[in-house]
Short mmCIF file of C-alpha atoms and ligand atoms in Angstrom, two decimals:
data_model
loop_
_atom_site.label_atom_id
_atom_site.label_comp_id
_atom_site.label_asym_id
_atom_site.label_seq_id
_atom_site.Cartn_x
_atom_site.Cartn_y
_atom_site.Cartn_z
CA UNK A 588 4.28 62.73 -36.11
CA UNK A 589 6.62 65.28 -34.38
CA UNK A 590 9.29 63.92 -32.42
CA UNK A 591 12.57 64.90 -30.32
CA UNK A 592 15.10 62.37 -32.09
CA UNK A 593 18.30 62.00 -30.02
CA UNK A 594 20.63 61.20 -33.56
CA UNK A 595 23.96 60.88 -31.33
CA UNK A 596 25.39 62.76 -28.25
CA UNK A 597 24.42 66.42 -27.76
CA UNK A 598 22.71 66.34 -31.23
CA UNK A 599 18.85 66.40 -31.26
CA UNK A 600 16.64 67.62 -34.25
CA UNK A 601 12.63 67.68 -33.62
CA UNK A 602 11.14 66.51 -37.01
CA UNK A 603 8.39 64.40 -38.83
CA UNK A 604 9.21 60.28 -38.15
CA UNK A 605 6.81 57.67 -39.08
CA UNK A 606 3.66 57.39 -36.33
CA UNK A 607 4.30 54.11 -34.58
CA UNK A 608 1.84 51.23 -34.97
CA UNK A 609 0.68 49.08 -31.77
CA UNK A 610 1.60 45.59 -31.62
CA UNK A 611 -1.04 43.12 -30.55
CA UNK A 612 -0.73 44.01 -26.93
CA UNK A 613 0.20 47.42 -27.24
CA UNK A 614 -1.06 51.00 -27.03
CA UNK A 615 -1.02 54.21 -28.36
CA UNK A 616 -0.14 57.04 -26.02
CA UNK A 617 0.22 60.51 -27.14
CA UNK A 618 1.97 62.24 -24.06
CA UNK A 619 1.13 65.35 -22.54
CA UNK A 620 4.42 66.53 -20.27
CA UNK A 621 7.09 64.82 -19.78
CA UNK A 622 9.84 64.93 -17.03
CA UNK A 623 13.72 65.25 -17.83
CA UNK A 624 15.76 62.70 -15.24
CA UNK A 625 19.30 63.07 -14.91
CA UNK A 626 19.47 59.41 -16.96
CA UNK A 627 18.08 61.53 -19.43
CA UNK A 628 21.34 63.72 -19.09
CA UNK A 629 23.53 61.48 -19.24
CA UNK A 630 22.07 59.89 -22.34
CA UNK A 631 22.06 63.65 -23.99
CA UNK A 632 25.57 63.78 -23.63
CA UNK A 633 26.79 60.32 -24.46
CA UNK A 634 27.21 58.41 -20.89
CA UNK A 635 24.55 55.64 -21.64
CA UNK A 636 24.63 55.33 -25.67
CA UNK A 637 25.82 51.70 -25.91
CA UNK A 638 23.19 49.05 -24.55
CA UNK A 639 24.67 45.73 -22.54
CA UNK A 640 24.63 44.02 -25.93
CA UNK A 641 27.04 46.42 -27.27
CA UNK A 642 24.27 47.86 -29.76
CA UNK A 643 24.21 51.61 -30.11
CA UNK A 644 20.93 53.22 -28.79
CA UNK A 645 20.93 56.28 -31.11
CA UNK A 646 18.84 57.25 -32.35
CA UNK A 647 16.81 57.52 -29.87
CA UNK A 648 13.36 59.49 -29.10
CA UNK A 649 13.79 60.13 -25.03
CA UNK A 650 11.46 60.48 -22.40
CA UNK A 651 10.36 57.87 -19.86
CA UNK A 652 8.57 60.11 -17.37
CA UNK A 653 4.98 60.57 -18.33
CA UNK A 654 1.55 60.69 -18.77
CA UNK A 655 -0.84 60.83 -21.46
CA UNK A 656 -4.34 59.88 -23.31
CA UNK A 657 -4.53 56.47 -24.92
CA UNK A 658 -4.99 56.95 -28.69
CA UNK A 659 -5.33 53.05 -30.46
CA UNK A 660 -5.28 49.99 -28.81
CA UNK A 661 -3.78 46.89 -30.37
CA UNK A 662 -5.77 43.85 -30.81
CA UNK A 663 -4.85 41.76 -27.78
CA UNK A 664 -5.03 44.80 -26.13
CA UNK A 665 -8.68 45.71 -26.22
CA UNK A 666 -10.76 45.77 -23.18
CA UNK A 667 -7.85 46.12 -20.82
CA UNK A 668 -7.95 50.12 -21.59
CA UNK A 669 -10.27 52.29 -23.17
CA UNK A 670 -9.20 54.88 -25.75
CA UNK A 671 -9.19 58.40 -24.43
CA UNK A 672 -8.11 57.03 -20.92
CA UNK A 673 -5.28 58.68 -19.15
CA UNK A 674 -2.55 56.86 -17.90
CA UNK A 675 0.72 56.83 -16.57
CA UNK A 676 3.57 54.44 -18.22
CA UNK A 677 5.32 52.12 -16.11
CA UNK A 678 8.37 52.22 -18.45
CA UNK A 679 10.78 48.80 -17.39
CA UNK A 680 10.45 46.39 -19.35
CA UNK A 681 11.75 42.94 -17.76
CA UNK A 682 12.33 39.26 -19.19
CA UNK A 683 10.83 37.17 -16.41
CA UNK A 684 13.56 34.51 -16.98
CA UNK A 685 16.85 35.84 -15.58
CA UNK A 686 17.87 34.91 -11.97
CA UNK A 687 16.67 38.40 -10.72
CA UNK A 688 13.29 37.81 -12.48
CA UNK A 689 12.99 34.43 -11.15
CA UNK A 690 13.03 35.34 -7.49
CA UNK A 691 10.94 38.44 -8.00
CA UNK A 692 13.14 41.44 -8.27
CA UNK A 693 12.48 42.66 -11.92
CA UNK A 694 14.19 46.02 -11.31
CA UNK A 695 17.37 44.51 -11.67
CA UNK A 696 16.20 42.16 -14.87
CA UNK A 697 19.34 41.01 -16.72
CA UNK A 698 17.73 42.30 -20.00
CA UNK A 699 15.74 45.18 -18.72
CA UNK A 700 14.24 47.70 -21.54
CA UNK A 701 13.29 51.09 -20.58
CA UNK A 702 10.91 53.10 -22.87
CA UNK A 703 13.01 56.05 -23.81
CA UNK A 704 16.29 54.64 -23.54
CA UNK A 705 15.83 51.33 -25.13
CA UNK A 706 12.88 51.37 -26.87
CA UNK A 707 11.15 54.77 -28.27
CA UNK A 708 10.17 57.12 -25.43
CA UNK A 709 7.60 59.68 -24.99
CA UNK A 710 9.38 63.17 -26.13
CA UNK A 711 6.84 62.81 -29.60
CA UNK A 712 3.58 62.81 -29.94
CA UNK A 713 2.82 59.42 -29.75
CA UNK A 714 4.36 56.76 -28.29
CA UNK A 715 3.93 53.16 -28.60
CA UNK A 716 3.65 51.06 -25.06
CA UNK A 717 2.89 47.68 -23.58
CA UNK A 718 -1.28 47.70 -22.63
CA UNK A 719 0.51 46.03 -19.43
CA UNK A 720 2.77 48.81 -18.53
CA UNK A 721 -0.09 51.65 -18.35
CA UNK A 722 -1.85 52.43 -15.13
CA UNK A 723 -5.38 54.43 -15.18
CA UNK A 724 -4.71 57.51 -13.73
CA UNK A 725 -8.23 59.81 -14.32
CA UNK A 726 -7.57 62.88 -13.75
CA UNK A 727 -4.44 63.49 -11.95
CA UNK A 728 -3.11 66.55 -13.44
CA UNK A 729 -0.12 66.22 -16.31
CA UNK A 730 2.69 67.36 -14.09
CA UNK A 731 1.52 65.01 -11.14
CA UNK A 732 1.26 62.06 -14.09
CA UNK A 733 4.36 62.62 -15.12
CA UNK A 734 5.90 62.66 -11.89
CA UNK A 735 4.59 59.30 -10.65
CA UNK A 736 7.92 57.53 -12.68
CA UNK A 737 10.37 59.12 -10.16
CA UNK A 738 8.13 58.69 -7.45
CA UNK A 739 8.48 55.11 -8.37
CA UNK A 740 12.02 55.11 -7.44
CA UNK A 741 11.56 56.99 -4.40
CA UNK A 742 9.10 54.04 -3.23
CA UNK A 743 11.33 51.47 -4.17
CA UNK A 744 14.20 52.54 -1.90
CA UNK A 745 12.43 53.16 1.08
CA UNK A 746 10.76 49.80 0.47
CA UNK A 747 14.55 48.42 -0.15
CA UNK A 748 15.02 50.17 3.33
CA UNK A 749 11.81 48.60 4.79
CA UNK A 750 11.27 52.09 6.51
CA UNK A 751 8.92 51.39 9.27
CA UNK A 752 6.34 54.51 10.83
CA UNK A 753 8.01 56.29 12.99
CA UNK A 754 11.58 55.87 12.01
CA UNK A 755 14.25 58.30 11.48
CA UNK A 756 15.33 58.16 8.02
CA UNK A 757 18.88 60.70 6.72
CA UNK A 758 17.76 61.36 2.86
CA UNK A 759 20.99 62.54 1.90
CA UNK A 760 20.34 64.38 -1.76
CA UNK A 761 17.49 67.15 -2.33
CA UNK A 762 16.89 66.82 -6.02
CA UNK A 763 14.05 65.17 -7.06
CA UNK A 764 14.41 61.52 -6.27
CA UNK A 765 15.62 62.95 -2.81
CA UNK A 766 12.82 64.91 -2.31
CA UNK A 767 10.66 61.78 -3.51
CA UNK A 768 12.28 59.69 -0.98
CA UNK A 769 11.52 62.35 1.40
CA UNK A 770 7.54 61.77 0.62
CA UNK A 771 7.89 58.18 0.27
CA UNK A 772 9.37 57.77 3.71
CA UNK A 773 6.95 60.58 5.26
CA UNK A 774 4.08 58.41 3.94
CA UNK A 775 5.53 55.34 5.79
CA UNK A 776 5.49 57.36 8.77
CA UNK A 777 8.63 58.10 9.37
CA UNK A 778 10.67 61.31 10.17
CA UNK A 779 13.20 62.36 7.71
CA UNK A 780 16.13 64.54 8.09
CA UNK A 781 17.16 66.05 4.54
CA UNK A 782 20.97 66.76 3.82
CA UNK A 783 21.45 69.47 0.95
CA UNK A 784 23.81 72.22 0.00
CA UNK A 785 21.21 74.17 -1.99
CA UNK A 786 19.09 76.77 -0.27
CA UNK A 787 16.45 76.55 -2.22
CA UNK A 788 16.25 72.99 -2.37
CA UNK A 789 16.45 72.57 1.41
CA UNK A 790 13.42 75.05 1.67
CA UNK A 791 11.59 73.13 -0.98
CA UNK A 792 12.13 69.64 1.36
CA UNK A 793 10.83 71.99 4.26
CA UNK A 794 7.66 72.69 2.00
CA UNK A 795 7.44 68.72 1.48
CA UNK A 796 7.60 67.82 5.55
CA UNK A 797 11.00 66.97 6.56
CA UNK A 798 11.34 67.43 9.97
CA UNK A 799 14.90 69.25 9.19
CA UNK A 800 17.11 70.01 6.51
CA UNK A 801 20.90 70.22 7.30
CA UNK A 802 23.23 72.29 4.12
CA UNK A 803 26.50 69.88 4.60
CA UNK A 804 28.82 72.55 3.19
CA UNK A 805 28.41 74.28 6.28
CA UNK A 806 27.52 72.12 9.66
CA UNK A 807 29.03 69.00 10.94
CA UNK A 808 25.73 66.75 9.74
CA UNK A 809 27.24 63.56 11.34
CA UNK A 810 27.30 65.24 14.82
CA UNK A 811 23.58 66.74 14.21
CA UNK A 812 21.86 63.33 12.93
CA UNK A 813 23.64 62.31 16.07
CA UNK A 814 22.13 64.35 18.62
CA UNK A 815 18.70 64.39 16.47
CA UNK A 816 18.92 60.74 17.33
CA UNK A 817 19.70 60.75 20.73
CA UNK A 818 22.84 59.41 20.01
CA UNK A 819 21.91 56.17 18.00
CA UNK A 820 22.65 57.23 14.89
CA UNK A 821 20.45 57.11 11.66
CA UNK A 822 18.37 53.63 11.35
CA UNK A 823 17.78 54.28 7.85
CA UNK A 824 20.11 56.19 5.61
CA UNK A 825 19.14 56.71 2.16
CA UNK A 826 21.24 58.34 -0.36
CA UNK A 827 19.91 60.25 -3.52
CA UNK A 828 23.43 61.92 -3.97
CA UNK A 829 25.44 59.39 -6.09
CA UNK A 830 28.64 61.24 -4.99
CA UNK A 831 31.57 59.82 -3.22
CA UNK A 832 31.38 62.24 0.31
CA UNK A 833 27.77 60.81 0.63
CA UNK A 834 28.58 57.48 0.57
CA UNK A 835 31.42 58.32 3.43
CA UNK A 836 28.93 60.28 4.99
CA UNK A 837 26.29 58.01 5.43
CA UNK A 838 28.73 55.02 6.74
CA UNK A 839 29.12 57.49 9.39
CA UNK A 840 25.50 58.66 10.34
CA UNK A 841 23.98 54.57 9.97
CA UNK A 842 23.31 53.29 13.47
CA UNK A 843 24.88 49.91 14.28
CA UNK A 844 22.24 47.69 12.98
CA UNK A 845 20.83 50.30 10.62
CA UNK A 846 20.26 50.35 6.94
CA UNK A 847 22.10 52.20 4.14
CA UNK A 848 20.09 52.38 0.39
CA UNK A 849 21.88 53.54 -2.31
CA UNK A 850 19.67 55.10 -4.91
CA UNK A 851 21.67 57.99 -6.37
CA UNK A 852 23.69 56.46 -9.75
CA UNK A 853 27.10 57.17 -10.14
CA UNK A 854 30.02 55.42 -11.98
CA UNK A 855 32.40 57.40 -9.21
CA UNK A 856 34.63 55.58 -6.78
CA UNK A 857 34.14 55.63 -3.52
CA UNK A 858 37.29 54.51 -0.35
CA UNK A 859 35.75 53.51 3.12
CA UNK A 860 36.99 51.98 5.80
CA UNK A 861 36.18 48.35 6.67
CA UNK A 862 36.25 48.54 10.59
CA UNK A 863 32.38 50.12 10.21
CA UNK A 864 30.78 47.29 8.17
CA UNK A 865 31.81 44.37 11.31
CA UNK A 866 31.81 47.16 14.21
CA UNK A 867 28.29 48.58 13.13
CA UNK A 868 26.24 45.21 11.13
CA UNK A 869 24.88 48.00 9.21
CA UNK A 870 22.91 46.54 5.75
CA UNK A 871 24.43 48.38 2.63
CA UNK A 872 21.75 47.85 -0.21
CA UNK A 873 21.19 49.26 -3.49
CA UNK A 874 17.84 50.05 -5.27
CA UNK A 875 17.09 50.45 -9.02
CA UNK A 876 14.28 51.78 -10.68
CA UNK A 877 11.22 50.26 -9.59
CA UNK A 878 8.50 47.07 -9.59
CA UNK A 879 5.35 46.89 -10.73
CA UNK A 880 3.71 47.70 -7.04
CA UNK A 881 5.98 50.54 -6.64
CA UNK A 882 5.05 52.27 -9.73
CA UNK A 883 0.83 51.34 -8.50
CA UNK A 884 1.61 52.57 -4.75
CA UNK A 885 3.86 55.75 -6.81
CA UNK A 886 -0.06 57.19 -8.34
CA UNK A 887 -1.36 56.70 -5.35
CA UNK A 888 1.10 58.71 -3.01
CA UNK A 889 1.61 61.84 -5.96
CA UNK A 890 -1.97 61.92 -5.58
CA UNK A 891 -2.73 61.92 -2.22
CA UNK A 892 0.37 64.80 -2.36
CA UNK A 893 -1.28 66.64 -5.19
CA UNK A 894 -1.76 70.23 -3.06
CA UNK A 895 1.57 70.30 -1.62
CA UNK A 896 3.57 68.72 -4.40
CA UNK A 897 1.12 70.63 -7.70
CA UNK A 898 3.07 74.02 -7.34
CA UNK A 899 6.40 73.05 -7.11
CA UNK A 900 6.44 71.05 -9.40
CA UNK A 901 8.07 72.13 -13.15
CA UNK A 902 10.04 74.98 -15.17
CA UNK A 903 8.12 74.09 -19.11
CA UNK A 904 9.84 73.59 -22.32
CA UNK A 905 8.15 73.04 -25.63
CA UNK A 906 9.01 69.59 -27.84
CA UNK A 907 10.81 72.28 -30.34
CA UNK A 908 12.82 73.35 -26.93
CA UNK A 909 13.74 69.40 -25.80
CA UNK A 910 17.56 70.59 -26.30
CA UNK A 911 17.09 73.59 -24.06
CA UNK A 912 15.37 71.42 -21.80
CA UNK A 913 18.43 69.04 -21.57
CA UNK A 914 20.54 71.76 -20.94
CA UNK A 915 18.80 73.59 -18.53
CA UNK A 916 18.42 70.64 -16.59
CA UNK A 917 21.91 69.95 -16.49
CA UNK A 918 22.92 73.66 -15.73
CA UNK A 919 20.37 74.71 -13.25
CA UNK A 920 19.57 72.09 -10.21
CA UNK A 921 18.16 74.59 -8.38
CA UNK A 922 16.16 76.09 -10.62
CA UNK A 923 13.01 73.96 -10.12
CA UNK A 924 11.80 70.13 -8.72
CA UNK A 925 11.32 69.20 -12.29
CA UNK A 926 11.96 70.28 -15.68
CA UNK A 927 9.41 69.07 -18.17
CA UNK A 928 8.69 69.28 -22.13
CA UNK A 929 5.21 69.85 -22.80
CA UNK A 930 4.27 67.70 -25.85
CA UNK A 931 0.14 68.21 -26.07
CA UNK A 932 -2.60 69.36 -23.71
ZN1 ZN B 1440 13.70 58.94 -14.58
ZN1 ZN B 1441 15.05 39.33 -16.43
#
């Protein structure tokens, strides 16, 4: 088959690699698009190449954002999915014996494998999958499918935020996860307040139902969220930024008793004050990828947004383009919600 093979940092070459086999309880999938996540990035250029175990993760074929038709169906496998059916990949992998698995919170699995970073991932034409990690999704348009993975983290941090209908939730972040979070907390019922310094970004969140979008390089957002909150503050902050100023930020817009989710990744440090954390009992939590029910309540919500979510979605790349892809990515965050790689359909 053709594949995108990641051979080391800022080095892919798209050529012929074996077709992969299915295990007992594994499937085929060949892919149709497939989304490029800043993890993706970072792995491009070298951030992520060395697993917890110390083993190098190159070379590597990318891609954990997808949908696609099942193709063969290992033996075990058979009768849980039907070839030709379309599904969408839950891609963690957990061990179910670590103290996070134990008490339920495989997101954070000690010895977590994600397809396209650990294992193969979906920038080829086929790629091999756990029958257990695929979800039917019928026919929910490629884009959509392949959007349902990031979703998936958008759903897990409001759920780490236990965002309740008719809260006020500060997304702070209007990339995609933000914008995710955005619709994840919208379909919770709550109001949602977007923070971005990109025009076109905050008018995409406008298209997507936040109430109102605040550009931080130029108003004072703390004394805004304040007054948008009658003075309480936010009770739910949630930040899709990974930057330092956020973090600051969104100590300072959290109402005393509030909650603050971290969901943007970042390896940057970050100085606060401790007076807040005893003067404002605010909750400080951070969410990681996503569970099982997340990814499940992740089709259902990118369907039920299909109208308003279907054109915004993607700027298209071709397999042969997966560099380009990468790059663009990287160099144009406005540029689109998504940038995908279209590998068949
Ligand atoms: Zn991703
Ligand atoms: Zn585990």
């Amino acid at each position: 088959m053709r594949a995108a093979v990641t051979l080391a940092p800022n080095e892919i070459a798209v050529s012929s690699v074996d077709d992969p086999v299915p295990g007992l309880t594994e499937v085929i999938v060949r892919p149709e698009l497939v989304g490029v996540c800043g993890s993706d990035i970072h792995f491009y250029a070298g951030h992520l190449g060395i697993a917890p175990k110390g083993r190098s993760l190159y070379p590597r074929i990318q891609g954990h954002e997808f949908s696609g038709t099942v193709e063969s169906v290992g033996a075990d496998a058979a009768g849980k999915v039907e070839i030709g059916a379309r599904v969408s990949v839950w891609p963690l992998a957990s061990c179910g014996g670590c103290y996070p698995c134990r008490v339920g919170r495989r997101s954070v699995c000690d010895n977590f494998e994600l397809i396209g970073i650990h294992t193969d991932g979906a920038l080829a034409e086929f790629v091999r999958v756990p029958v257990d990690q695929t979800f039917f999704v019928g026919d929910l348009p490629a884009a959509l499918g392949a959007f349902v993975e990031p979703m998936a983290v958008a759903v897990h941090g409001v759920a780490r935020g236990e965002v309740t209908s008719g809260e006020q939730v500060v997304v702070l972040g209007g990339g995609p996860i933000g914008q995710a979070v955005s619709l994840a907390a919208q379909a919770r019922g709550a109001r949602v307040l977007l923070v971005e310094p990109i025009a076109a970004r905050r008018e995409l969140a406008d298209a997507l139902g936040a109430e109102i979008t605040l550009d931080n390089a130029t108003s004072d957002v703390v004394s805004n969220v304040r007054e948008w909150t009658s003075g309480d503050g936010a009770p739910v902050v949630i930040d899709a930024a990974g930057v330092p100023e956020a973090i600051r930020t969104a100590v300072d817009l959290v109402a005393s008793a509030g909650r603050l989710v971290v969901v943007g990744i970042s390896d940057q440090q970050v100085l606060l004050r401790i007076g807040p954390f005893t003067a404002k009992e605010f909750d400080i939590r951070g969410s990681s990828c996503h569970e099982r029910e997340d990814f499940e309540a992740a089709i259902r919500l990118v369907s039920d947004a299909r109208d308003r979510l279907g054109p915004q979605l993607r700027t298209e790349f071709t397999l042969d383009e997966t560099a380009e892809a990468l790059e663009f990515a990287h160099a144009h965050p406005e540029a689109a919600m998504k940038v995908m790689v279209r590998v068949s359909g």
